[in-house]
mmCIF file as gemmi writes it, N, C-alpha and C atoms, coordinates in Angstrom:
data_model
loop_
_atom_site.group_PDB
_atom_site.id
_atom_site.type_symbol
_atom_site.label_atom_id
_atom_site.label_alt_id
_atom_site.label_comp_id
_atom_site.label_asym_id
_atom_site.label_entity_id
_atom_site.label_seq_id
_atom_site.pdbx_PDB_ins_code
_atom_site.Cartn_x
_atom_site.Cartn_y
_atom_site.Cartn_z
_atom_site.occupancy
_atom_site.B_iso_or_equiv
_atom_site.pdbx_formal_charge
_atom_site.auth_seq_id
_atom_site.auth_asym_id
_atom_site.pdbx_PDB_model_num
ATOM 1 N N . MET Axp A 1 ? 27.868 -76.005 65.615 1 0 ? 1 A 1
ATOM 2 C CA . MET Axp A 1 ? 26.517 -75.629 65.564 1 0 ? 1 A 1
ATOM 3 C C . MET Axp A 1 ? 25.583 -76.702 65.794 1 0 ? 1 A 1
ATOM 4 N N . LYS Axp A 2 ? 24.657 -76.574 66.778 1 0 ? 2 A 1
ATOM 5 C CA . LYS Axp A 2 ? 23.802 -77.654 66.989 1 0 ? 2 A 1
ATOM 6 C C . LYS Axp A 2 ? 22.527 -77.677 65.964 1 0 ? 2 A 1
ATOM 7 N N . PRO Axp A 3 ? 22.362 -78.862 65.465 1 0 ? 3 A 1
ATOM 8 C CA . PRO Axp A 3 ? 21.049 -78.944 64.628 1 0 ? 3 A 1
ATOM 9 C C . PRO Axp A 3 ? 19.815 -78.607 65.276 1 0 ? 3 A 1
ATOM 10 N N . ASN Axp A 4 ? 18.912 -77.929 64.601 1 0 ? 4 A 1
ATOM 11 C CA . ASN Axp A 4 ? 17.519 -77.687 65.097 1 0 ? 4 A 1
ATOM 12 C C . ASN Axp A 4 ? 16.473 -78.12 64.323 1 0 ? 4 A 1
ATOM 13 N N . LEU Axp A 5 ? 16.597 -79.145 63.431 1 0 ? 5 A 1
ATOM 14 C CA . LEU Axp A 5 ? 15.66 -79.513 62.603 1 0 ? 5 A 1
ATOM 15 C C . LEU Axp A 5 ? 15.513 -81.086 62.799 1 0 ? 5 A 1
ATOM 16 N N . SER Axp A 6 ? 14.226 -81.544 62.89 1 0 ? 6 A 1
ATOM 17 C CA . SER Axp A 6 ? 14.012 -82.981 63.088 1 0 ? 6 A 1
ATOM 18 C C . SER Axp A 6 ? 14.114 -83.689 61.699 1 0 ? 6 A 1
ATOM 19 N N . GLN Axp A 7 ? 14.247 -85.055 61.741 1 0 ? 7 A 1
ATOM 20 C CA . GLN Axp A 7 ? 14.321 -85.763 60.266 1 0 ? 7 A 1
ATOM 21 C C . GLN Axp A 7 ? 13.099 -85.387 59.531 1 0 ? 7 A 1
ATOM 22 N N . ALA Axp A 8 ? 11.869 -85.359 60.207 1 0 ? 8 A 1
ATOM 23 C CA . ALA Axp A 8 ? 10.691 -85.011 59.301 1 0 ? 8 A 1
ATOM 24 C C . ALA Axp A 8 ? 10.634 -83.6 58.755 1 0 ? 8 A 1
ATOM 25 N N . GLU Axp A 9 ? 11.259 -82.671 59.459 1 0 ? 9 A 1
ATOM 26 C CA . GLU Axp A 9 ? 11.299 -81.207 58.913 1 0 ? 9 A 1
ATOM 27 C C . GLU Axp A 9 ? 12.221 -81.138 57.754 1 0 ? 9 A 1
ATOM 28 N N . ARG Axp A 10 ? 13.395 -81.982 57.943 1 0 ? 10 A 1
ATOM 29 C CA . ARG Axp A 10 ? 14.371 -82.004 56.907 1 0 ? 10 A 1
ATOM 30 C C . ARG Axp A 10 ? 13.834 -82.56 55.534 1 0 ? 10 A 1
ATOM 31 N N . VAL Axp A 11 ? 13.141 -83.752 55.666 1 0 ? 11 A 1
ATOM 32 C CA . VAL Axp A 11 ? 12.509 -84.247 54.473 1 0 ? 11 A 1
ATOM 33 C C . VAL Axp A 11 ? 11.481 -83.408 53.954 1 0 ? 11 A 1
ATOM 34 N N . PHE Axp A 12 ? 10.72 -82.791 54.623 1 0 ? 12 A 1
ATOM 35 C CA . PHE Axp A 12 ? 9.594 -81.803 54.117 1 0 ? 12 A 1
ATOM 36 C C . PHE Axp A 12 ? 10.426 -80.669 53.387 1 0 ? 12 A 1
ATOM 37 N N . ARG Axp A 13 ? 11.436 -80.136 53.982 1 0 ? 13 A 1
ATOM 38 C CA . ARG Axp A 13 ? 12.182 -79.074 53.413 1 0 ? 13 A 1
ATOM 39 C C . ARG Axp A 13 ? 12.929 -79.426 51.997 1 0 ? 13 A 1
ATOM 40 N N . ILE Axp A 14 ? 13.39 -80.73 51.899 1 0 ? 14 A 1
ATOM 41 C CA . ILE Axp A 14 ? 13.965 -81.303 50.731 1 0 ? 14 A 1
ATOM 42 C C . ILE Axp A 14 ? 13.013 -81.398 49.572 1 0 ? 14 A 1
ATOM 43 N N . LEU Axp A 15 ? 11.707 -81.844 49.932 1 0 ? 15 A 1
ATOM 44 C CA . LEU Axp A 15 ? 10.707 -82.001 49.006 1 0 ? 15 A 1
ATOM 45 C C . LEU Axp A 15 ? 10.111 -80.678 48.591 1 0 ? 15 A 1
ATOM 46 N N . ALA Axp A 16 ? 9.914 -79.741 49.523 1 0 ? 16 A 1
ATOM 47 C CA . ALA Axp A 16 ? 9.256 -78.315 49.154 1 0 ? 16 A 1
ATOM 48 C C . ALA Axp A 16 ? 10.348 -77.59 48.349 1 0 ? 16 A 1
ATOM 49 N N . GLY Axp A 17 ? 11.54 -77.763 48.818 1 0 ? 17 A 1
ATOM 50 C CA . GLY Axp A 17 ? 12.582 -76.898 48.01 1 0 ? 17 A 1
ATOM 51 C C . GLY Axp A 17 ? 12.684 -77.467 46.654 1 0 ? 17 A 1
ATOM 52 N N . SER Axp A 18 ? 12.742 -78.764 46.505 1 0 ? 18 A 1
ATOM 53 C CA . SER Axp A 18 ? 12.9 -79.335 45.089 1 0 ? 18 A 1
ATOM 54 C C . SER Axp A 18 ? 11.668 -78.869 44.236 1 0 ? 18 A 1
ATOM 55 N N . ILE Axp A 19 ? 10.602 -78.93 44.685 1 0 ? 19 A 1
ATOM 56 C CA . ILE Axp A 19 ? 9.357 -78.565 44.001 1 0 ? 19 A 1
ATOM 57 C C . ILE Axp A 19 ? 9.471 -77.142 43.572 1 0 ? 19 A 1
ATOM 58 N N . MET Axp A 20 ? 9.794 -76.236 44.532 1 0 ? 20 A 1
ATOM 59 C CA . MET Axp A 20 ? 9.921 -74.855 44.314 1 0 ? 20 A 1
ATOM 60 C C . MET Axp A 20 ? 10.939 -74.514 43.171 1 0 ? 20 A 1
ATOM 61 N N . LEU Axp A 21 ? 12.129 -75.22 43.278 1 0 ? 21 A 1
ATOM 62 C CA . LEU Axp A 21 ? 13.133 -74.954 42.361 1 0 ? 21 A 1
ATOM 63 C C . LEU Axp A 21 ? 12.695 -75.383 40.921 1 0 ? 21 A 1
ATOM 64 N N . SER Axp A 22 ? 12.133 -76.531 40.96 1 0 ? 22 A 1
ATOM 65 C CA . SER Axp A 22 ? 11.643 -77.192 39.609 1 0 ? 22 A 1
ATOM 66 C C . SER Axp A 22 ? 10.516 -76.153 38.962 1 0 ? 22 A 1
ATOM 67 N N . LEU Axp A 23 ? 9.521 -75.683 39.838 1 0 ? 23 A 1
ATOM 68 C CA . LEU Axp A 23 ? 8.516 -74.837 39.212 1 0 ? 23 A 1
ATOM 69 C C . LEU Axp A 23 ? 9.158 -73.467 38.828 1 0 ? 23 A 1
ATOM 70 N N . SER Axp A 24 ? 10.173 -72.967 39.597 1 0 ? 24 A 1
ATOM 71 C CA . SER Axp A 24 ? 10.907 -71.805 39.131 1 0 ? 24 A 1
ATOM 72 C C . SER Axp A 24 ? 11.605 -71.93 37.897 1 0 ? 24 A 1
ATOM 73 N N . LEU Axp A 25 ? 12.259 -73.11 37.767 1 0 ? 25 A 1
ATOM 74 C CA . LEU Axp A 25 ? 13.111 -73.332 36.431 1 0 ? 25 A 1
ATOM 75 C C . LEU Axp A 25 ? 12.256 -73.523 35.226 1 0 ? 25 A 1
ATOM 76 N N . THR Axp A 26 ? 10.949 -74.029 35.406 1 0 ? 26 A 1
ATOM 77 C CA . THR Axp A 26 ? 10.184 -74.213 34.282 1 0 ? 26 A 1
ATOM 78 C C . THR Axp A 26 ? 9.324 -72.937 33.958 1 0 ? 26 A 1
ATOM 79 N N . GLY Axp A 27 ? 9.347 -71.882 34.749 1 0 ? 27 A 1
ATOM 80 C CA . GLY Axp A 27 ? 8.775 -70.747 34.536 1 0 ? 27 A 1
ATOM 81 C C . GLY Axp A 27 ? 7.413 -70.525 35.135 1 0 ? 27 A 1
ATOM 82 N N . LEU Axp A 28 ? 6.935 -71.55 35.999 1 0 ? 28 A 1
ATOM 83 C CA . LEU Axp A 28 ? 5.639 -71.598 36.358 1 0 ? 28 A 1
ATOM 84 C C . LEU Axp A 28 ? 5.527 -70.622 37.706 1 0 ? 28 A 1
ATOM 85 N N . LEU Axp A 29 ? 6.541 -70.379 38.344 1 0 ? 29 A 1
ATOM 86 C CA . LEU Axp A 29 ? 6.745 -69.471 39.492 1 0 ? 29 A 1
ATOM 87 C C . LEU Axp A 29 ? 7.828 -68.5 39.274 1 0 ? 29 A 1
ATOM 88 N N . GLY Axp A 30 ? 7.9 -67.443 40.027 1 0 ? 30 A 1
ATOM 89 C CA . GLY Axp A 30 ? 8.753 -66.228 39.685 1 0 ? 30 A 1
ATOM 90 C C . GLY Axp A 30 ? 10.025 -66.641 40.318 1 0 ? 30 A 1
ATOM 91 N N . ALA Axp A 31 ? 11.007 -65.68 40.201 1 0 ? 31 A 1
ATOM 92 C CA . ALA Axp A 31 ? 12.343 -65.841 40.618 1 0 ? 31 A 1
ATOM 93 C C . ALA Axp A 31 ? 12.421 -66.116 42.327 1 0 ? 31 A 1
ATOM 94 N N . TRP Axp A 32 ? 11.412 -65.521 42.951 1 0 ? 32 A 1
ATOM 95 C CA . TRP Axp A 32 ? 11.411 -65.59 44.396 1 0 ? 32 A 1
ATOM 96 C C . TRP Axp A 32 ? 11.37 -67.15 44.868 1 0 ? 32 A 1
ATOM 97 N N . SER Axp A 33 ? 10.654 -67.887 44.087 1 0 ? 33 A 1
ATOM 98 C CA . SER Axp A 33 ? 10.58 -69.317 44.45 1 0 ? 33 A 1
ATOM 99 C C . SER Axp A 33 ? 12.029 -70.056 44.224 1 0 ? 33 A 1
ATOM 100 N N . PHE Axp A 34 ? 12.763 -69.63 43.47 1 0 ? 34 A 1
ATOM 101 C CA . PHE Axp A 34 ? 14.069 -70.256 43.169 1 0 ? 34 A 1
ATOM 102 C C . PHE Axp A 34 ? 14.89 -70.013 44.534 1 0 ? 34 A 1
ATOM 103 N N . TYR Axp A 35 ? 14.876 -68.742 45.008 1 0 ? 35 A 1
ATOM 104 C CA . TYR Axp A 35 ? 15.655 -68.39 46.095 1 0 ? 35 A 1
ATOM 105 C C . TYR Axp A 35 ? 15.113 -68.942 47.417 1 0 ? 35 A 1
ATOM 106 N N . PHE Axp A 36 ? 13.782 -69.157 47.458 1 0 ? 36 A 1
ATOM 107 C CA . PHE Axp A 36 ? 13.192 -69.621 48.729 1 0 ? 36 A 1
ATOM 108 C C . PHE Axp A 36 ? 13.51 -71.149 48.677 1 0 ? 36 A 1
ATOM 109 N N . GLY Axp A 37 ? 13.192 -71.837 47.492 1 0 ? 37 A 1
ATOM 110 C CA . GLY Axp A 37 ? 13.627 -73.191 47.445 1 0 ? 37 A 1
ATOM 111 C C . GLY Axp A 37 ? 14.961 -73.509 47.6 1 0 ? 37 A 1
ATOM 112 N N . LEU Axp A 38 ? 15.783 -72.726 47.289 1 0 ? 38 A 1
ATOM 113 C CA . LEU Axp A 38 ? 17.254 -72.774 47.511 1 0 ? 38 A 1
ATOM 114 C C . LEU Axp A 38 ? 17.645 -72.665 49.018 1 0 ? 38 A 1
ATOM 115 N N . ALA Axp A 39 ? 16.926 -71.787 49.739 1 0 ? 39 A 1
ATOM 116 C CA . ALA Axp A 39 ? 17.028 -71.644 51.158 1 0 ? 39 A 1
ATOM 117 C C . ALA Axp A 39 ? 16.531 -72.832 51.89 1 0 ? 39 A 1
ATOM 118 N N . LEU Axp A 40 ? 15.449 -73.37 51.487 1 0 ? 40 A 1
ATOM 119 C CA . LEU Axp A 40 ? 14.939 -74.633 52.026 1 0 ? 40 A 1
ATOM 120 C C . LEU Axp A 40 ? 15.967 -75.775 51.914 1 0 ? 40 A 1
ATOM 121 N N . LEU Axp A 41 ? 16.412 -75.985 50.726 1 0 ? 41 A 1
ATOM 122 C CA . LEU Axp A 41 ? 17.499 -76.97 50.582 1 0 ? 41 A 1
ATOM 123 C C . LEU Axp A 41 ? 18.68 -76.875 51.372 1 0 ? 41 A 1
ATOM 124 N N . LEU Axp A 42 ? 19.118 -75.621 51.401 1 0 ? 42 A 1
ATOM 125 C CA . LEU Axp A 42 ? 20.286 -75.404 52.146 1 0 ? 42 A 1
ATOM 126 C C . LEU Axp A 42 ? 20.195 -75.563 53.802 1 0 ? 42 A 1
ATOM 127 N N . SER Axp A 43 ? 19.048 -75.213 54.188 1 0 ? 43 A 1
ATOM 128 C CA . SER Axp A 43 ? 18.773 -75.384 55.687 1 0 ? 43 A 1
ATOM 129 C C . SER Axp A 43 ? 18.556 -76.9 55.983 1 0 ? 43 A 1
ATOM 130 N N . ALA Axp A 44 ? 18.081 -77.681 54.985 1 0 ? 44 A 1
ATOM 131 C CA . ALA Axp A 44 ? 17.883 -79.126 55.161 1 0 ? 44 A 1
ATOM 132 C C . ALA Axp A 44 ? 19.125 -79.815 55.154 1 0 ? 44 A 1
ATOM 133 N N . SER Axp A 45 ? 20.131 -79.281 54.336 1 0 ? 45 A 1
ATOM 134 C CA . SER Axp A 45 ? 21.379 -80.015 54.127 1 0 ? 45 A 1
ATOM 135 C C . SER Axp A 45 ? 22.338 -79.863 55.329 1 0 ? 45 A 1
ATOM 136 N N . VAL Axp A 46 ? 22.004 -78.76 56.071 1 0 ? 46 A 1
ATOM 137 C CA . VAL Axp A 46 ? 22.9 -78.475 57.333 1 0 ? 46 A 1
ATOM 138 C C . VAL Axp A 46 ? 22.213 -78.749 58.63 1 0 ? 46 A 1
ATOM 139 N N . SER Axp A 47 ? 20.992 -79.146 58.572 1 0 ? 47 A 1
ATOM 140 C CA . SER Axp A 47 ? 20.055 -79.414 59.65 1 0 ? 47 A 1
ATOM 141 C C . SER Axp A 47 ? 19.92 -78.204 60.616 1 0 ? 47 A 1
ATOM 142 N N . ARG Axp A 48 ? 19.989 -76.999 60.093 1 0 ? 48 A 1
ATOM 143 C CA . ARG Axp A 48 ? 19.894 -75.87 60.897 1 0 ? 48 A 1
ATOM 144 C C . ARG Axp A 48 ? 18.996 -74.845 60.115 1 0 ? 48 A 1
ATOM 145 N N . CYS Axp A 49 ? 17.974 -74.245 60.902 1 0 ? 49 A 1
ATOM 146 C CA . CYS Axp A 49 ? 17.171 -73.272 60.4 1 0 ? 49 A 1
ATOM 147 C C . CYS Axp A 49 ? 17.507 -71.781 61.234 1 0 ? 49 A 1
ATOM 148 N N . LEU Axp A 50 ? 17.968 -70.942 60.364 1 0 ? 50 A 1
ATOM 149 C CA . LEU Axp A 50 ? 18.301 -69.718 61.007 1 0 ? 50 A 1
ATOM 150 C C . LEU Axp A 50 ? 17.136 -68.923 61.684 1 0 ? 50 A 1
ATOM 151 N N . PHE Axp A 51 ? 15.92 -69.012 61.097 1 0 ? 51 A 1
ATOM 152 C CA . PHE Axp A 51 ? 14.713 -68.487 61.581 1 0 ? 51 A 1
ATOM 153 C C . PHE Axp A 51 ? 14.421 -69.103 62.997 1 0 ? 51 A 1
ATOM 154 N N . TYR Axp A 52 ? 14.611 -70.365 63.107 1 0 ? 52 A 1
ATOM 155 C CA . TYR Axp A 52 ? 14.304 -71.17 64.248 1 0 ? 52 A 1
ATOM 156 C C . TYR Axp A 52 ? 15.122 -70.617 65.275 1 0 ? 52 A 1
ATOM 157 N N . ALA Axp A 53 ? 16.515 -70.402 64.999 1 0 ? 53 A 1
ATOM 158 C CA . ALA Axp A 53 ? 17.548 -70.115 65.932 1 0 ? 53 A 1
ATOM 159 C C . ALA Axp A 53 ? 17.268 -68.578 66.529 1 0 ? 53 A 1
ATOM 160 N N . ALA Axp A 54 ? 16.902 -67.713 65.438 1 0 ? 54 A 1
ATOM 161 C CA . ALA Axp A 54 ? 16.574 -66.391 65.799 1 0 ? 54 A 1
ATOM 162 C C . ALA Axp A 54 ? 15.41 -66.058 66.746 1 0 ? 54 A 1
ATOM 163 N N . VAL Axp A 55 ? 14.347 -66.94 66.384 1 0 ? 55 A 1
ATOM 164 C CA . VAL Axp A 55 ? 13.159 -66.882 67.197 1 0 ? 55 A 1
ATOM 165 C C . VAL Axp A 55 ? 13.054 -67.629 68.578 1 0 ? 55 A 1
ATOM 166 N N . GLY Axp A 56 ? 14.032 -68.635 68.78 1 0 ? 56 A 1
ATOM 167 C CA . GLY Axp A 56 ? 14.086 -69.459 69.809 1 0 ? 56 A 1
ATOM 168 C C . GLY Axp A 56 ? 13.349 -70.679 69.79 1 0 ? 56 A 1
ATOM 169 N N . ILE Axp A 57 ? 13.042 -71.143 68.591 1 0 ? 57 A 1
ATOM 170 C CA . ILE Axp A 57 ? 12.295 -72.336 68.512 1 0 ? 57 A 1
ATOM 171 C C . ILE Axp A 57 ? 13.311 -73.604 68.52 1 0 ? 57 A 1
ATOM 172 N N . LYS Axp A 58 ? 13.03 -74.456 69.38 1 0 ? 58 A 1
ATOM 173 C CA . LYS Axp A 58 ? 13.938 -75.67 69.578 1 0 ? 58 A 1
ATOM 174 C C . LYS Axp A 58 ? 13.365 -76.776 68.743 1 0 ? 58 A 1
ATOM 175 N N . GLY Axp A 59 ? 13.936 -77.181 67.79 1 0 ? 59 A 1
ATOM 176 C CA . GLY Axp A 59 ? 13.49 -78.403 67.019 1 0 ? 59 A 1
ATOM 177 C C . GLY Axp A 59 ? 14.397 -79.702 67.209 1 0 ? 59 A 1
ATOM 178 N N . GLY Axp A 60 ? 14.581 -80.404 66.183 1 0 ? 60 A 1
ATOM 179 C CA . GLY Axp A 60 ? 15.403 -81.534 66.314 1 0 ? 60 A 1
ATOM 180 C C . GLY Axp A 60 ? 14.789 -82.636 67.137 1 0 ? 60 A 1
ATOM 181 N N . LYS Axp A 61 ? 15.603 -83.294 68.007 1 0 ? 61 A 1
ATOM 182 C CA . LYS Axp A 61 ? 15.087 -84.558 68.729 1 0 ? 61 A 1
ATOM 183 C C . LYS Axp A 61 ? 14.158 -84.162 69.839 1 0 ? 61 A 1
ATOM 184 N N . HIS Axp A 62 ? 14.236 -82.793 70.172 1 0 ? 62 A 1
ATOM 185 C CA . HIS Axp A 62 ? 13.18 -82.257 71.222 1 0 ? 62 A 1
ATOM 186 C C . HIS Axp A 62 ? 12.021 -81.549 70.719 1 0 ? 62 A 1
ATOM 187 N N . SER Axp A 63 ? 11.775 -81.583 69.428 1 0 ? 63 A 1
ATOM 188 C CA . SER Axp A 63 ? 10.613 -80.939 68.98 1 0 ? 63 A 1
ATOM 189 C C . SER Axp A 63 ? 9.334 -81.682 69.277 1 0 ? 63 A 1
ATOM 190 N N . ALA Axp A 64 ? 8.225 -81.074 69.087 1 0 ? 64 A 1
ATOM 191 C CA . ALA Axp A 64 ? 6.995 -81.699 69.466 1 0 ? 64 A 1
ATOM 192 C C . ALA Axp A 64 ? 6.566 -82.751 68.363 1 0 ? 64 A 1
ATOM 193 N N . LEU Axp A 65 ? 6.979 -82.532 67.133 1 0 ? 65 A 1
ATOM 194 C CA . LEU Axp A 65 ? 6.762 -83.56 66.292 1 0 ? 65 A 1
ATOM 195 C C . LEU Axp A 65 ? 7.423 -84.904 66.524 1 0 ? 65 A 1
ATOM 196 N N . SER Axp A 66 ? 8.724 -84.86 66.958 1 0 ? 66 A 1
ATOM 197 C CA . SER Axp A 66 ? 9.451 -86.07 67.329 1 0 ? 66 A 1
ATOM 198 C C . SER Axp A 66 ? 8.882 -86.66 68.722 1 0 ? 66 A 1
ATOM 199 N N . GLN Axp A 67 ? 8.353 -85.824 69.677 1 0 ? 67 A 1
ATOM 200 C CA . GLN Axp A 67 ? 7.899 -86.35 70.894 1 0 ? 67 A 1
ATOM 201 C C . GLN Axp A 67 ? 6.448 -86.963 70.624 1 0 ? 67 A 1
ATOM 202 N N . ALA Axp A 68 ? 5.858 -86.634 69.558 1 0 ? 68 A 1
ATOM 203 C CA . ALA Axp A 68 ? 4.415 -87.137 69.437 1 0 ? 68 A 1
ATOM 204 C C . ALA Axp A 68 ? 4.273 -88.654 69.115 1 0 ? 68 A 1
ATOM 205 N N . HIS Axp A 69 ? 5.463 -89.051 68.534 1 0 ? 69 A 1
ATOM 206 C CA . HIS Axp A 69 ? 5.625 -90.625 68.204 1 0 ? 69 A 1
ATOM 207 C C . HIS Axp A 69 ? 6.705 -91.238 69.09 1 0 ? 69 A 1
ATOM 208 N N . PRO Axp A 70 ? 6.207 -92.231 69.986 1 0 ? 70 A 1
ATOM 209 C CA . PRO Axp A 70 ? 7.15 -92.816 70.923 1 0 ? 70 A 1
ATOM 210 C C . PRO Axp A 70 ? 8.182 -93.62 70.188 1 0 ? 70 A 1
ATOM 211 N N . SER Axp A 71 ? 7.746 -94.058 68.914 1 0 ? 71 A 1
ATOM 212 C CA . SER Axp A 71 ? 8.707 -94.876 68.127 1 0 ? 71 A 1
ATOM 213 C C . SER Axp A 71 ? 9.99 -94.196 67.732 1 0 ? 71 A 1
ATOM 214 N N . SER Axp A 72 ? 9.969 -92.898 67.656 1 0 ? 72 A 1
ATOM 215 C CA . SER Axp A 72 ? 11.083 -92.104 67.164 1 0 ? 72 A 1
ATOM 216 C C . SER Axp A 72 ? 11.884 -91.801 68.256 1 0 ? 72 A 1
ATOM 217 N N . ALA Axp A 73 ? 11.553 -92.064 69.61 1 0 ? 73 A 1
ATOM 218 C CA . ALA Axp A 73 ? 12.316 -91.525 70.742 1 0 ? 73 A 1
ATOM 219 C C . ALA Axp A 73 ? 13.715 -92.283 70.757 1 0 ? 73 A 1
ATOM 220 N N . GLY Axp A 74 ? 13.783 -93.432 70.201 1 0 ? 74 A 1
ATOM 221 C CA . GLY Axp A 74 ? 14.939 -94.19 70.456 1 0 ? 74 A 1
ATOM 222 C C . GLY Axp A 74 ? 16.077 -93.948 69.311 1 0 ? 74 A 1
ATOM 223 N N . ARG Axp A 75 ? 15.708 -93.052 68.429 1 0 ? 75 A 1
ATOM 224 C CA . ARG Axp A 75 ? 16.603 -92.818 67.329 1 0 ? 75 A 1
ATOM 225 C C . ARG Axp A 75 ? 17.833 -91.937 67.714 1 0 ? 75 A 1
């Protein structure tokens, strides 16, 4: 399975997922945030977004985010 998340997208998903899980476990957000945060962490860990694949969004090294910065082209 080919990855479709860039490094920046993975970092964002890890941070957002961790925050959502924490807020859910402390009771500040509902149970939906636990499952959404878990989905974000899972997609970041495998570098694959099922929504991106279903819609046809091509992320990873060829995403607009990674092309905007020439310094990331050699990675």
